[in-house]
Coordinates of C-alpha atoms and ligand atoms in Angstrom, one line a residue:
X1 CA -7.0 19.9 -8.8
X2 CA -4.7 19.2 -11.5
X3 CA -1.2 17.7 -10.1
X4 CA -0.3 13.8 -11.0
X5 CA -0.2 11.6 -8.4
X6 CA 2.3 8.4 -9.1
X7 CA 2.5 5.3 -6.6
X8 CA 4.1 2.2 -6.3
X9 CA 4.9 -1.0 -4.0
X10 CA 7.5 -3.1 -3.6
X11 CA 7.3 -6.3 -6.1
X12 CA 6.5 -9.7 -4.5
X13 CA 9.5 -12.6 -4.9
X14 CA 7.0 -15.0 -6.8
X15 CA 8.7 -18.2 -4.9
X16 CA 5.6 -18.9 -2.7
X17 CA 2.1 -17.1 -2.1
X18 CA 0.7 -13.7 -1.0
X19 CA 0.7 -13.3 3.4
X20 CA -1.2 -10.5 5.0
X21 CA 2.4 -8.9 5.4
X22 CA 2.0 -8.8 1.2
X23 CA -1.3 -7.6 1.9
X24 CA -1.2 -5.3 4.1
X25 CA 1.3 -3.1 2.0
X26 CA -0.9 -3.4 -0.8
X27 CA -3.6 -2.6 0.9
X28 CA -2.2 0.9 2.4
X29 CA -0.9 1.3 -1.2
X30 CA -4.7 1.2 -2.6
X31 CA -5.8 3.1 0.2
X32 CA -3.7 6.0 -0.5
X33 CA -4.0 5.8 -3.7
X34 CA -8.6 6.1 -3.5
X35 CA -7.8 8.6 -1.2
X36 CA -5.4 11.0 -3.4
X37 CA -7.6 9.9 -6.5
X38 CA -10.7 11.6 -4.5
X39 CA -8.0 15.0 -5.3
X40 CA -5.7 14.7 -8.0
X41 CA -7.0 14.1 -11.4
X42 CA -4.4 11.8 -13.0
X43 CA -3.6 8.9 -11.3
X44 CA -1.1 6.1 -11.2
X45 CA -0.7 2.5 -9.0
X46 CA 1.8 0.1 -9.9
X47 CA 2.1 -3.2 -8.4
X48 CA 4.0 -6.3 -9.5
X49 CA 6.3 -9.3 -8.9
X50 CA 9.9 -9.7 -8.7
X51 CA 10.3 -12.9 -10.3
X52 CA 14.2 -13.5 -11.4
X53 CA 17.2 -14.9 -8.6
X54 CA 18.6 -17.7 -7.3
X55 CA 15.2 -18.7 -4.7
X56 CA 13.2 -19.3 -7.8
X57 CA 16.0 -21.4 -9.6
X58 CA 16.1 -23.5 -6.5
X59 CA 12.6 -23.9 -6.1
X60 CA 11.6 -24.2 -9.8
X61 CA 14.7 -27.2 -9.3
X62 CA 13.2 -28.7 -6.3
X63 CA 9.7 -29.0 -7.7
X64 CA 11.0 -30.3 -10.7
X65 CA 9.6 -27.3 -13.3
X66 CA 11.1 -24.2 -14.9
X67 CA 11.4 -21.5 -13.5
X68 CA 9.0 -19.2 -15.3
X69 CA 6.7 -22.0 -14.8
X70 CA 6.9 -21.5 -11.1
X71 CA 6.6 -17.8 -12.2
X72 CA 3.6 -18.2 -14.1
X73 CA 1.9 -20.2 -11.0
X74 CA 2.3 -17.9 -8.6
X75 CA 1.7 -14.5 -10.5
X76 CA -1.6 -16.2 -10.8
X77 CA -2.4 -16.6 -7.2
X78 CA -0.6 -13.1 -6.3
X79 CA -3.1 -11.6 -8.8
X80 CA -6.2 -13.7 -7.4
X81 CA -5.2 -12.4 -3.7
X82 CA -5.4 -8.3 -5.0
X83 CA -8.0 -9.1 -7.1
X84 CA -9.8 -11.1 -4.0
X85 CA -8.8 -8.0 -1.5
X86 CA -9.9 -4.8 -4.0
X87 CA -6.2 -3.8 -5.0
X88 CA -6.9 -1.0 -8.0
X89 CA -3.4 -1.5 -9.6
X90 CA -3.3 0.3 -13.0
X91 CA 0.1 -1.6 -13.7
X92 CA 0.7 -5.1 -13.3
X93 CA 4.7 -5.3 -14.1
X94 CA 6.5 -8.9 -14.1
X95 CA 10.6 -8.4 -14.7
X96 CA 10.2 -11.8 -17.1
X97 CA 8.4 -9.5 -19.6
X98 CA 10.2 -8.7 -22.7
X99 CA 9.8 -4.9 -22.2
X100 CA 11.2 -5.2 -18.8
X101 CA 14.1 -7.0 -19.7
X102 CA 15.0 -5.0 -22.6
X103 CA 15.2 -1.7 -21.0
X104 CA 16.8 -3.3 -17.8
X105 CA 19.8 -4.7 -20.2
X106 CA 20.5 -1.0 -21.7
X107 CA 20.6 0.5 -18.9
X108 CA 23.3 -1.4 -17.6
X109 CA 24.6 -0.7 -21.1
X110 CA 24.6 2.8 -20.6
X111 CA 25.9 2.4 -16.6
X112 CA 28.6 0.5 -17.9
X113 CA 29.4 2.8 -21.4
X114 CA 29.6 5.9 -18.3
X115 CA 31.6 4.1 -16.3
X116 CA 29.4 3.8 -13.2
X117 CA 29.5 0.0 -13.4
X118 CA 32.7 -1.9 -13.7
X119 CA 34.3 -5.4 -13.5
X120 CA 35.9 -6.7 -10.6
X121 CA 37.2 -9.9 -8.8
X122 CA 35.3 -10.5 -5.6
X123 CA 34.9 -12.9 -2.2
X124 CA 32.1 -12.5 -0.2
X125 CA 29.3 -13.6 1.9
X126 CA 25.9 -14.2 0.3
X127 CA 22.7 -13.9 1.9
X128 CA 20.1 -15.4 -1.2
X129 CA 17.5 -14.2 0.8
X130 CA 18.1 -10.9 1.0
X131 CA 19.8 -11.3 -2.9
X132 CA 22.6 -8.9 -1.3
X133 CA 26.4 -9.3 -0.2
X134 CA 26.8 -8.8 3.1
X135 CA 29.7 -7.3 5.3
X136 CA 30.9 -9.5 8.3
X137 CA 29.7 -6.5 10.7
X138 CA 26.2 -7.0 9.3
X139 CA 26.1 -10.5 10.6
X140 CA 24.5 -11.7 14.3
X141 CA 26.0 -14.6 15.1
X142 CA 27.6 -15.2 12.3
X143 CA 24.0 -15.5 10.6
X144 CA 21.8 -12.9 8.4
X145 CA 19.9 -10.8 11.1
X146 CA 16.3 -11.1 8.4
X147 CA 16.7 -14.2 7.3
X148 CA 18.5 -15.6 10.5
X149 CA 20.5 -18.0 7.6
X150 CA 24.4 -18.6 7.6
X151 CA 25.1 -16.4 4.0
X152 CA 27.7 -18.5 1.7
X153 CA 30.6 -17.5 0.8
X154 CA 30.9 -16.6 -3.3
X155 CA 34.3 -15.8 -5.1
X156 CA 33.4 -14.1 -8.9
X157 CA 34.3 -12.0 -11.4
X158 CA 31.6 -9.7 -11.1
X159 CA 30.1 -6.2 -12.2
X160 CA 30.0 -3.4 -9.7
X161 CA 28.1 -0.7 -9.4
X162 CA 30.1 2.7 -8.2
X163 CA 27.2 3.5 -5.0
X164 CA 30.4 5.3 -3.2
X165 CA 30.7 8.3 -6.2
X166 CA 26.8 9.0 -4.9
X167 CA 27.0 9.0 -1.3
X168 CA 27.9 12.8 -0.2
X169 CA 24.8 13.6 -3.1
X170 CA 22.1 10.8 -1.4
X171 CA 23.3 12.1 2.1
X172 CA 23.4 15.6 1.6
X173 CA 19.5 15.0 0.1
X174 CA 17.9 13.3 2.7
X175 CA 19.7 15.9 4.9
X176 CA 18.1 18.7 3.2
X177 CA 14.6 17.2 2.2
X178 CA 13.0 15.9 5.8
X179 CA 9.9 14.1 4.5
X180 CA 12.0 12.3 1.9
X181 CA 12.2 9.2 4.2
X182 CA 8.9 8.1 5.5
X183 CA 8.7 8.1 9.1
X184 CA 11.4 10.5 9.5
X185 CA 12.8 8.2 12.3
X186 CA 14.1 5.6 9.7
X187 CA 16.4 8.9 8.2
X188 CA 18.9 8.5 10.7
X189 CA 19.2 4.6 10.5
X190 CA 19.9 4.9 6.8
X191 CA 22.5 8.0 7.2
X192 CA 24.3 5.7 9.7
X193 CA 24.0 2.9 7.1
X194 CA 25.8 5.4 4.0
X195 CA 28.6 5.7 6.2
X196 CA 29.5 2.5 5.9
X197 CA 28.9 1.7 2.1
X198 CA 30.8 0.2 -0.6
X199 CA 30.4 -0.6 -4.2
X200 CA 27.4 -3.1 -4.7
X201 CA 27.5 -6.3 -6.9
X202 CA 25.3 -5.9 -9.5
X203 CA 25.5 -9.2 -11.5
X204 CA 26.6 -13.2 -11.3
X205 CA 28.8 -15.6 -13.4
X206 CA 26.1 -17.3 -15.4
X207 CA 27.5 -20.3 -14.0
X208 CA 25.9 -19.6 -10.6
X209 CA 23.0 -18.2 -11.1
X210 CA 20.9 -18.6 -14.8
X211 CA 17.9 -17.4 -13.8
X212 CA 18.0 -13.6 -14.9
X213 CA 18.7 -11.1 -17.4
X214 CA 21.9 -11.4 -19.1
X215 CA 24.3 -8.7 -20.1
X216 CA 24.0 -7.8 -23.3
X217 CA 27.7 -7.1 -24.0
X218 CA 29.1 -10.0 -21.8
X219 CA 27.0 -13.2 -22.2
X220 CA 29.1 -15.0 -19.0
X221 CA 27.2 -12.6 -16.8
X222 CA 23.5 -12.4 -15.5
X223 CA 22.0 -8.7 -14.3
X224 CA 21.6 -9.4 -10.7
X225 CA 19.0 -8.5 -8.7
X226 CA 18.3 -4.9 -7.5
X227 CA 19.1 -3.3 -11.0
X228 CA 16.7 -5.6 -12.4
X229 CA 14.1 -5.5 -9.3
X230 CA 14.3 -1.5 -8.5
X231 CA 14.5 -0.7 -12.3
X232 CA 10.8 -1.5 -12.6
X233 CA 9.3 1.9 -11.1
X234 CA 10.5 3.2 -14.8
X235 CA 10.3 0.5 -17.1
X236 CA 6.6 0.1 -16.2
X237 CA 6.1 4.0 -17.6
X238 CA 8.3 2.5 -20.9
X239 CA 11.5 4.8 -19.9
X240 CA 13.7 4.5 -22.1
X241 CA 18.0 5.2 -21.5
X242 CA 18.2 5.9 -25.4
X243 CA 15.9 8.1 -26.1
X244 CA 16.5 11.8 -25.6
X245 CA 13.2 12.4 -24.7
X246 CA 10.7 10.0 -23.0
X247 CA 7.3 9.4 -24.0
X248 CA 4.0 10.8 -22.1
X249 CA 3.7 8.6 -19.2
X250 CA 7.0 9.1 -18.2
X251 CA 6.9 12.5 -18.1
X252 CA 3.2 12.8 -17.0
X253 CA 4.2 10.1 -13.6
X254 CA 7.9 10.4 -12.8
X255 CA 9.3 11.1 -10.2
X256 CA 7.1 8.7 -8.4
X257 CA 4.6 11.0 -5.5
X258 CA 5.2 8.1 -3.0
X259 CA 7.4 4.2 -3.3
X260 CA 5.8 1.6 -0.1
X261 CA 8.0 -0.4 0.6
X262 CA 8.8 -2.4 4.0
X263 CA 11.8 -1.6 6.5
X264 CA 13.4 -4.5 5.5
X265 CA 13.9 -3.3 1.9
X266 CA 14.7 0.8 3.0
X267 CA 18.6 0.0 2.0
X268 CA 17.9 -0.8 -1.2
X269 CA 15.3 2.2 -1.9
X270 CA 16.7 4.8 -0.1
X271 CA 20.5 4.0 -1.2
X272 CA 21.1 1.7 -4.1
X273 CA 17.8 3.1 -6.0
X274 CA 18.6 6.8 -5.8
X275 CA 22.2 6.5 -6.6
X276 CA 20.7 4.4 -10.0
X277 CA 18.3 7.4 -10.6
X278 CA 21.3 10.3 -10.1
X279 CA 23.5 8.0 -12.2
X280 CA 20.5 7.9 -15.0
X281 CA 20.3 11.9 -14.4
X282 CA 16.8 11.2 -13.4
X283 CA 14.6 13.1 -10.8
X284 CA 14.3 11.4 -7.5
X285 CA 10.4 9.6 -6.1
X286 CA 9.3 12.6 -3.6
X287 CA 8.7 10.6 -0.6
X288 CA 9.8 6.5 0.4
X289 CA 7.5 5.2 2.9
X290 CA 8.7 2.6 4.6
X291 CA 6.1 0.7 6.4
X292 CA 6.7 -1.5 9.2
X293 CA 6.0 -5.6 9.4
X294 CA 3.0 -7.4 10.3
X295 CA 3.0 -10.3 13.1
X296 CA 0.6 -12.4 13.9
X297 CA -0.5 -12.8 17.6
X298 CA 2.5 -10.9 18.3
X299 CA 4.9 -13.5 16.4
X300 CA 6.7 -13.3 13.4
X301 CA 5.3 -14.6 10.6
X302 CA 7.2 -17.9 9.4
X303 CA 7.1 -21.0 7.8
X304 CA 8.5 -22.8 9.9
X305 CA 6.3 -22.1 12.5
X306 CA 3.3 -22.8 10.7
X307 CA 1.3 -19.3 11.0
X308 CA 1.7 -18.1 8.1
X309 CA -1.9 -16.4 7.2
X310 CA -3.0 -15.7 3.8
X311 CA -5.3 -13.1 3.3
X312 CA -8.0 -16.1 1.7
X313 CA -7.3 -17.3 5.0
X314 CA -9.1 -14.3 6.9
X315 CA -11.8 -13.7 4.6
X316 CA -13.0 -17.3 4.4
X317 CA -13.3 -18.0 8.0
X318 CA -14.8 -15.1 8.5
X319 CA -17.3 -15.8 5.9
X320 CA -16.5 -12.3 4.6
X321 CA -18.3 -11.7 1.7
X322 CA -15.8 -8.3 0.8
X323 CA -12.5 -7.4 1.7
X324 CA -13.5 -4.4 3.4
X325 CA -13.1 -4.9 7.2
X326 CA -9.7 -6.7 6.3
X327 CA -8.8 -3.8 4.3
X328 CA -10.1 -1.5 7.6
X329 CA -8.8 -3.7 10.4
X330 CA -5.5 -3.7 8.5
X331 CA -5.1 -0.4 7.4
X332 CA -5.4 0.9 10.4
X333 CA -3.6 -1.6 12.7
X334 CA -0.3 0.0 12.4
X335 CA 0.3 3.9 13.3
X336 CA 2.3 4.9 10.1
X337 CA 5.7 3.5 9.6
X338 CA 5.0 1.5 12.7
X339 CA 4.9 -2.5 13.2
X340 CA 1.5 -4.0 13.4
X341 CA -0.3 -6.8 14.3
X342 CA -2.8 -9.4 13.4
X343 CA -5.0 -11.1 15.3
X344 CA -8.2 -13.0 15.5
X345 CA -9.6 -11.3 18.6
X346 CA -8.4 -7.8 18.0
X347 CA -9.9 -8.0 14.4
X348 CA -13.2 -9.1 15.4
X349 CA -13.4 -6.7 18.1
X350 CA -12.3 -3.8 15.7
X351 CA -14.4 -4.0 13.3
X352 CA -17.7 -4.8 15.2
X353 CA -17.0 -1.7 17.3
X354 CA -16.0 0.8 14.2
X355 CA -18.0 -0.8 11.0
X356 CA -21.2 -2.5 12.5
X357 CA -21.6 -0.4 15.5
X358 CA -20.4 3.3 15.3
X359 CA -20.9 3.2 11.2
X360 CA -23.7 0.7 10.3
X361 CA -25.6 1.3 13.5
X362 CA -25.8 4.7 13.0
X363 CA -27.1 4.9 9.6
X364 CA -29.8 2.2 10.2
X365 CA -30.9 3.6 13.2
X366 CA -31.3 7.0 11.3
X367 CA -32.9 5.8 7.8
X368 CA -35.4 3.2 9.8
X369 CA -36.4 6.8 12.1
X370 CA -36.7 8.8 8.5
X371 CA -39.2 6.0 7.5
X372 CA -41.1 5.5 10.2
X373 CA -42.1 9.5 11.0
X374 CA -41.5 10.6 7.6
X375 CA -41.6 7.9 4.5
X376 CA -38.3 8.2 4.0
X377 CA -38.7 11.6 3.0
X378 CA -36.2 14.5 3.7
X379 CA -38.2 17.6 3.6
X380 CA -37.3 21.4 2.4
X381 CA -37.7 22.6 6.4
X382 CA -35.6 19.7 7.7
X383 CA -32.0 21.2 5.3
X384 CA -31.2 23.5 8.7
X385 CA -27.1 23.2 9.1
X386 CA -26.5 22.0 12.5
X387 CA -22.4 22.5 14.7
X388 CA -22.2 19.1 13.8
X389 CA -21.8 19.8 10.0
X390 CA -19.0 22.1 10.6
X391 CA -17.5 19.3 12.4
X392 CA -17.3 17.1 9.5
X393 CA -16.2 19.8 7.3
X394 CA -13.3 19.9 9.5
X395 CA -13.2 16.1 9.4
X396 CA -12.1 16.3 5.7
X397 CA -9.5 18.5 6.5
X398 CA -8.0 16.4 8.8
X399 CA -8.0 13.6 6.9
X400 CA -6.0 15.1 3.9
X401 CA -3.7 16.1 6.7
X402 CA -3.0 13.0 7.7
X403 CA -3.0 11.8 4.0
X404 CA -0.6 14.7 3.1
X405 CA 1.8 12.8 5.7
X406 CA 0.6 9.3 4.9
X407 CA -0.9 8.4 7.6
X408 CA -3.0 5.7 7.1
X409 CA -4.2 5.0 10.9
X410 CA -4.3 7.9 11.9
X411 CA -7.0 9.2 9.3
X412 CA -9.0 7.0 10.5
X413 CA -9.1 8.1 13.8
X414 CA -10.3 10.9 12.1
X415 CA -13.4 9.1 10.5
X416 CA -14.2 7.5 13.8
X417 CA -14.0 10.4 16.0
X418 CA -16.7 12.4 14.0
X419 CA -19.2 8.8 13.8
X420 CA -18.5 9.4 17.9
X421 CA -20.0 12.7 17.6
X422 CA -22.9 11.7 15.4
X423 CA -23.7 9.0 17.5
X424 CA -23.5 11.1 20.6
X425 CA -25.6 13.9 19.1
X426 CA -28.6 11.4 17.9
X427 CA -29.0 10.2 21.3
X428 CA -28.9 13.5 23.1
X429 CA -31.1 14.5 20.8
X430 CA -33.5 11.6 20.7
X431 CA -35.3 12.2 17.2
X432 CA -37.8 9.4 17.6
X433 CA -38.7 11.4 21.2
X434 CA -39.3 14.7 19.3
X435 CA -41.0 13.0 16.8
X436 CA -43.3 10.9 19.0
X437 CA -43.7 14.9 20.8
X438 CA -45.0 16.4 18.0
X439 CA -41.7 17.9 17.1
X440 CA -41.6 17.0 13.9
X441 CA -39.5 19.6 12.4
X442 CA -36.9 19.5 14.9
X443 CA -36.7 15.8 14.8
X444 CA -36.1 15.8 10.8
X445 CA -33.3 18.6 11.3
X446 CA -31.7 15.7 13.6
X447 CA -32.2 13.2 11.1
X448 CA -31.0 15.4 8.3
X449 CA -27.7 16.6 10.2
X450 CA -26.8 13.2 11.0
X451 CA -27.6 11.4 7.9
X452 CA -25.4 14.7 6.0
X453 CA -22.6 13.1 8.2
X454 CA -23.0 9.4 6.4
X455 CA -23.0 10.8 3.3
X456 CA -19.7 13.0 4.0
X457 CA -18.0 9.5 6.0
X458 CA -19.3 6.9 3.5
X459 CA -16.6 9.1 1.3
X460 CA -13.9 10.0 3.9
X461 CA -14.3 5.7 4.5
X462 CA -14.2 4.9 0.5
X463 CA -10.7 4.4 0.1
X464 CA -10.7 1.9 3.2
X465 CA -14.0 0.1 2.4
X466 CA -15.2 0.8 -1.0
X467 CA -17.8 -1.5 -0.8
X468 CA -19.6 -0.5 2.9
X469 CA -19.1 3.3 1.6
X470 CA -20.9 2.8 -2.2
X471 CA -23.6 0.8 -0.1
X472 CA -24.1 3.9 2.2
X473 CA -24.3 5.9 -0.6
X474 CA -26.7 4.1 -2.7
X475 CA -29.1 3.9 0.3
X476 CA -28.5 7.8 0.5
X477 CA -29.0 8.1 -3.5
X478 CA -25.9 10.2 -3.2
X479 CA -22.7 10.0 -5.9
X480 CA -19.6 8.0 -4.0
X481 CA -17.2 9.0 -6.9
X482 CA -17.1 12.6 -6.1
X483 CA -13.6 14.8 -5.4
X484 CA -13.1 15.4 -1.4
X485 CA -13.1 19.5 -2.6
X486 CA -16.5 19.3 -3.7
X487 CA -17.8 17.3 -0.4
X488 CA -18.4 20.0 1.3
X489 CA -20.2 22.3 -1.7
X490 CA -23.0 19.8 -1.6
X491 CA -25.6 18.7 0.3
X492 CA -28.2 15.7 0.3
X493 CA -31.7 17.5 -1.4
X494 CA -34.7 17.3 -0.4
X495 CA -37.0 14.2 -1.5
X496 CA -38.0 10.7 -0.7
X497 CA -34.0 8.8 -0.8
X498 CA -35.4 5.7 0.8
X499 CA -38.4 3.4 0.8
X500 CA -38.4 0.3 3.7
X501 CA -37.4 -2.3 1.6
X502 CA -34.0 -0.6 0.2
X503 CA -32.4 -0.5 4.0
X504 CA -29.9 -3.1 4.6
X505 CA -27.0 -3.3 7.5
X506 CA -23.9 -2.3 5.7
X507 CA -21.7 -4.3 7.9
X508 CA -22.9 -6.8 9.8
X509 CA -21.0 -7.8 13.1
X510 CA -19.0 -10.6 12.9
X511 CA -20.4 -13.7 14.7
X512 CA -18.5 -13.8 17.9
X513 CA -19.3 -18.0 18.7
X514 CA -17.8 -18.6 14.9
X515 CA -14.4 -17.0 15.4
X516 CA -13.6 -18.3 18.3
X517 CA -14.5 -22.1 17.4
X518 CA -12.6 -21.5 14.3
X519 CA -9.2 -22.4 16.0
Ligands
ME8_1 O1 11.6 -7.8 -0.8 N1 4.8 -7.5 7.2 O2 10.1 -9.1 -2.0 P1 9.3 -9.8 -0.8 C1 4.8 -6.4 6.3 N2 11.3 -8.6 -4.2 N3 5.3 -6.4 5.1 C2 6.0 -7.5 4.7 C3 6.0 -8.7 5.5 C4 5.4 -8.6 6.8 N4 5.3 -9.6 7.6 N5 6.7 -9.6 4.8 C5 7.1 -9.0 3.6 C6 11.1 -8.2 -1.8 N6 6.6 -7.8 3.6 C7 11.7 -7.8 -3.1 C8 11.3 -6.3 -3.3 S1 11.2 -4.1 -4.7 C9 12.0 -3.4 -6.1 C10 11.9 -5.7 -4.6 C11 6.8 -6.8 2.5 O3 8.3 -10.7 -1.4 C12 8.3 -6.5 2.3 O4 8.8 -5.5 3.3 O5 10.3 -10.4 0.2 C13 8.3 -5.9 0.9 O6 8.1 -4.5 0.9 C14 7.2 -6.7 0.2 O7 6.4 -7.3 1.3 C15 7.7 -7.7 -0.7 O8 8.6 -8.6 0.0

């Protein structure tokens, strides 16, 4: 297949550390991106951090450092966290990086040469932790309805950006395109929202805020934040405003296939982003999929509570050696554009049911049967297609369905359903009975059947669990880096693929007594 497949997520603020609501979007970012790499042929992930605004000037303040030192810090630890949970990035963009900033400052050059941005004198309320003016109507109580914080009031000369000259354009598009806005549900909150819209603030008096990118024709002024944040998608391809034409990258990867981002920051994407993109004449990112948040024992994640969970968190009192039942447990904890939740119990439970029992059983069970009976050996006579093989063909299918519509959970429903099967078919089938019978035949065309199925789920599982699936394969001697349109053209050949010593669990279950003393 040759098409070019180009994702991104949204870029962490860098003023504290990586939470499994980080993690999870990066982790259904990586796993849609393994899964369309298994079909497209050129392939893009870009991840990064958002690292300019007023939070990090007060916290570099607070602590007493600059603030790029903050910035350096905690890039660090965001980088450890994907590197810690398997994130594939390709990219790694930072909006302090000279290339960044460069191309950020012409294009408000060129926005403000064409008259979509403009100065103007301006009182209103503040909200520093969305970055974002807010209207009185947007308030609850008088306070920010994400941040749940009383938004100051700022009076400034500022820069505006003309968002109203795009609205009829941005509605009438997510009008006409139906899978723009990932789930489709979230369309109609974001055609009520154009209805309201005004022109967006797009920078501060220096004298407020220093920590950004200046204007280049107006050093009193500081780019501020969602020209500089959203304008990443391009510069990180090296898109240039002044050139006529843009180099290879850019033209091989934009428009993006698919932007995740949270709810919380659907405004911005769906609005403010695409009315930058039509003023810079640009093509528009094919889908926006907006995932929901992740709370922990049913409560929102917050510092002031105290249950803020890192990812390092899970993995280490788990003793988890990989990411991998993270990655699955998380993945798949949230039907797609749905909330989701963490918890102790439900993970351990998860994961020992799907990954130790229905997966790792499975295979054991059937390798350990192969050796016993027949040295590990898979015979000529035993390569007899069984209903079930048709069953995972169809397994494939439905997976790229889901995939096509990026639906994460649901795939793996998918997976899951056709283990059921396997597992259901090996024990009304009972190939250690046959074999003990003198059925030998019949009892290897079991074997072979179900251990055909591994080898198709260890890659249907890859992009959730890249290490449990390369495992399977190597104990099946079968090639885990193979496109999902080929799956199905091969088969596992005849020959020994497996002596005694080379089976091992490929998940074992997570020791019940440990978890629950852990609290
Ligand atoms: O919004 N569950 O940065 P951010 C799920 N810099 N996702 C969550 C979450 C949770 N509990 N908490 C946060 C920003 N996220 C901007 C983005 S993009 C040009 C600029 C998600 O660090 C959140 O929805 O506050 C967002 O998509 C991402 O983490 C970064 O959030």
């Amino acid at each position: 297949m040759n098409e070019n497949f180009y994702i991104t997520t949204a870029i962490d603020y860098v003023n504290g550390k990586a939470h499994i609501g980080h993690a999870f979007e990066k982790i259904l970012t990586d796993v849609i991106y393994r899964h369309f790499k298994q079909r497209f042929d050129k392939t893009m992930f870009l991840t990064g951090t958002d690292e300019h605004g007023i939070k990090i000037q007060k916290t570099a303040k607070s602590l007493n450092i600059l603030p790029i030192e903050l910035c350096n810090q905690n890039v660090e630890s965001f980088k450890n966290s994907w590197k810690l949970l398997d994130i594939n990035y390709d990219k790694f963009i930072r909006t302090t990086s000279d290339e960044h900033k460069k191309i950020v400052q012409k294009i408000f050059e060129k926005l403000l040469k064409q008259g979509d941005i403009y100065k103007h004198s301006y009182k209103g309320l503040y909200c520093s932790g969305c970055e974002c003016f807010l209207n009185e109507k947007d308030l609850e109580n008088g306070l920010c309805p994400t941040h749940l914080k009383k938004p100051e009031i700022v009076e400034e000369e500022n820069y505006f950006f003309k968002l109203t000259k795009y609205k009829d354009a941005i509605i009438n598009h997510i009008k006409n395109n139906p899978s723009f806005i990932i789930p489709s549900f979230r369309a109609n909150e974001v055609l009520n929202q154009l209805e309201n819209i005004e022109d967006i603030s797009v920078s501060r008096s220096i004298n407020n805020v220093n920590w950004g990118i200046p204007v280049l024709s107006d050093s009193s002024q500081i780019i501020y934040v969602w020209i500089d944040a959203l304008s990443n998608y391009i510069t990180a391809l090296g898109y240039d405003p002044d050139k006529e034409e843009q180099n290879e990258t850019f033209k091989t990867f934009w428009p993006a296939t698919c932007q995740v981002i949270g709810k919380d920051i659907l405004k911005f994407h769906s609005i403010y982003w695409i009315a930058l993109l039509m003023a810079l004449n640009l093509p528009l990112p094919k889908h926006i999929l907006a995932h929901g948040w992740i709370t922990i024992d049913e409560t929102k994640m917050s510092k002031s509570l105290g249950n803020v969970l890192s990812p390092e968190n899970i993995l280490n009192s788990f003793k988890l050696e990989t990411p991998d039942a993270f990655r699955y447990y998380i993945s798949s904890c949230a039907n797609c554009g749905k909330d989701g939740n963490y918890s102790d119990i439900d993970f351990k439970e998860k994961v020992n049911a799907d990954l130790a029992n229905n997966m790792g059983n499975l295979l054991n069970r059937s390798l350990n049967i192969l050796i016993k009976y027949f040295d590990g050996e898979i015979k000529d006579e035993f390569i007899v297609e069984n209903e079930i093989i048709k069953i995972a063909k169809n397994t494939i299918n439905k997976v790229i369905e889901n995939f096509d519509k990026f639906q994460v959970a649901e795939a793996t429903f998918e997976i899951m359903t056709l283990l059921n099967v396997a597992n259901k078919y090996i024990n009304d089938q009972a190939p250690w009975s046959l074999a003990k019978n003198g059925n030998l035949k019949e009892a290897g065309i079991v074997l072979y059947n179900v251990l055909e199925v591994m080898r198709y789920v260890s890659v249907l599982i890859y992009p959730y669990c890249p290490n449990i699936a390369s495992n399977i394969a190597k104990q099946l001697k079968t090639n885990i880096n193979i496109k999902l349109c080929d799956l199905g053209k091969n088969n596992l050949k005849a020959g020994k693929i497996i002596t005694k010593e080379e089976i091992i669990p490929v998940f074992l279950r997570l020791d019940s007594e440990f978890a629950q003393n852990k609290k």
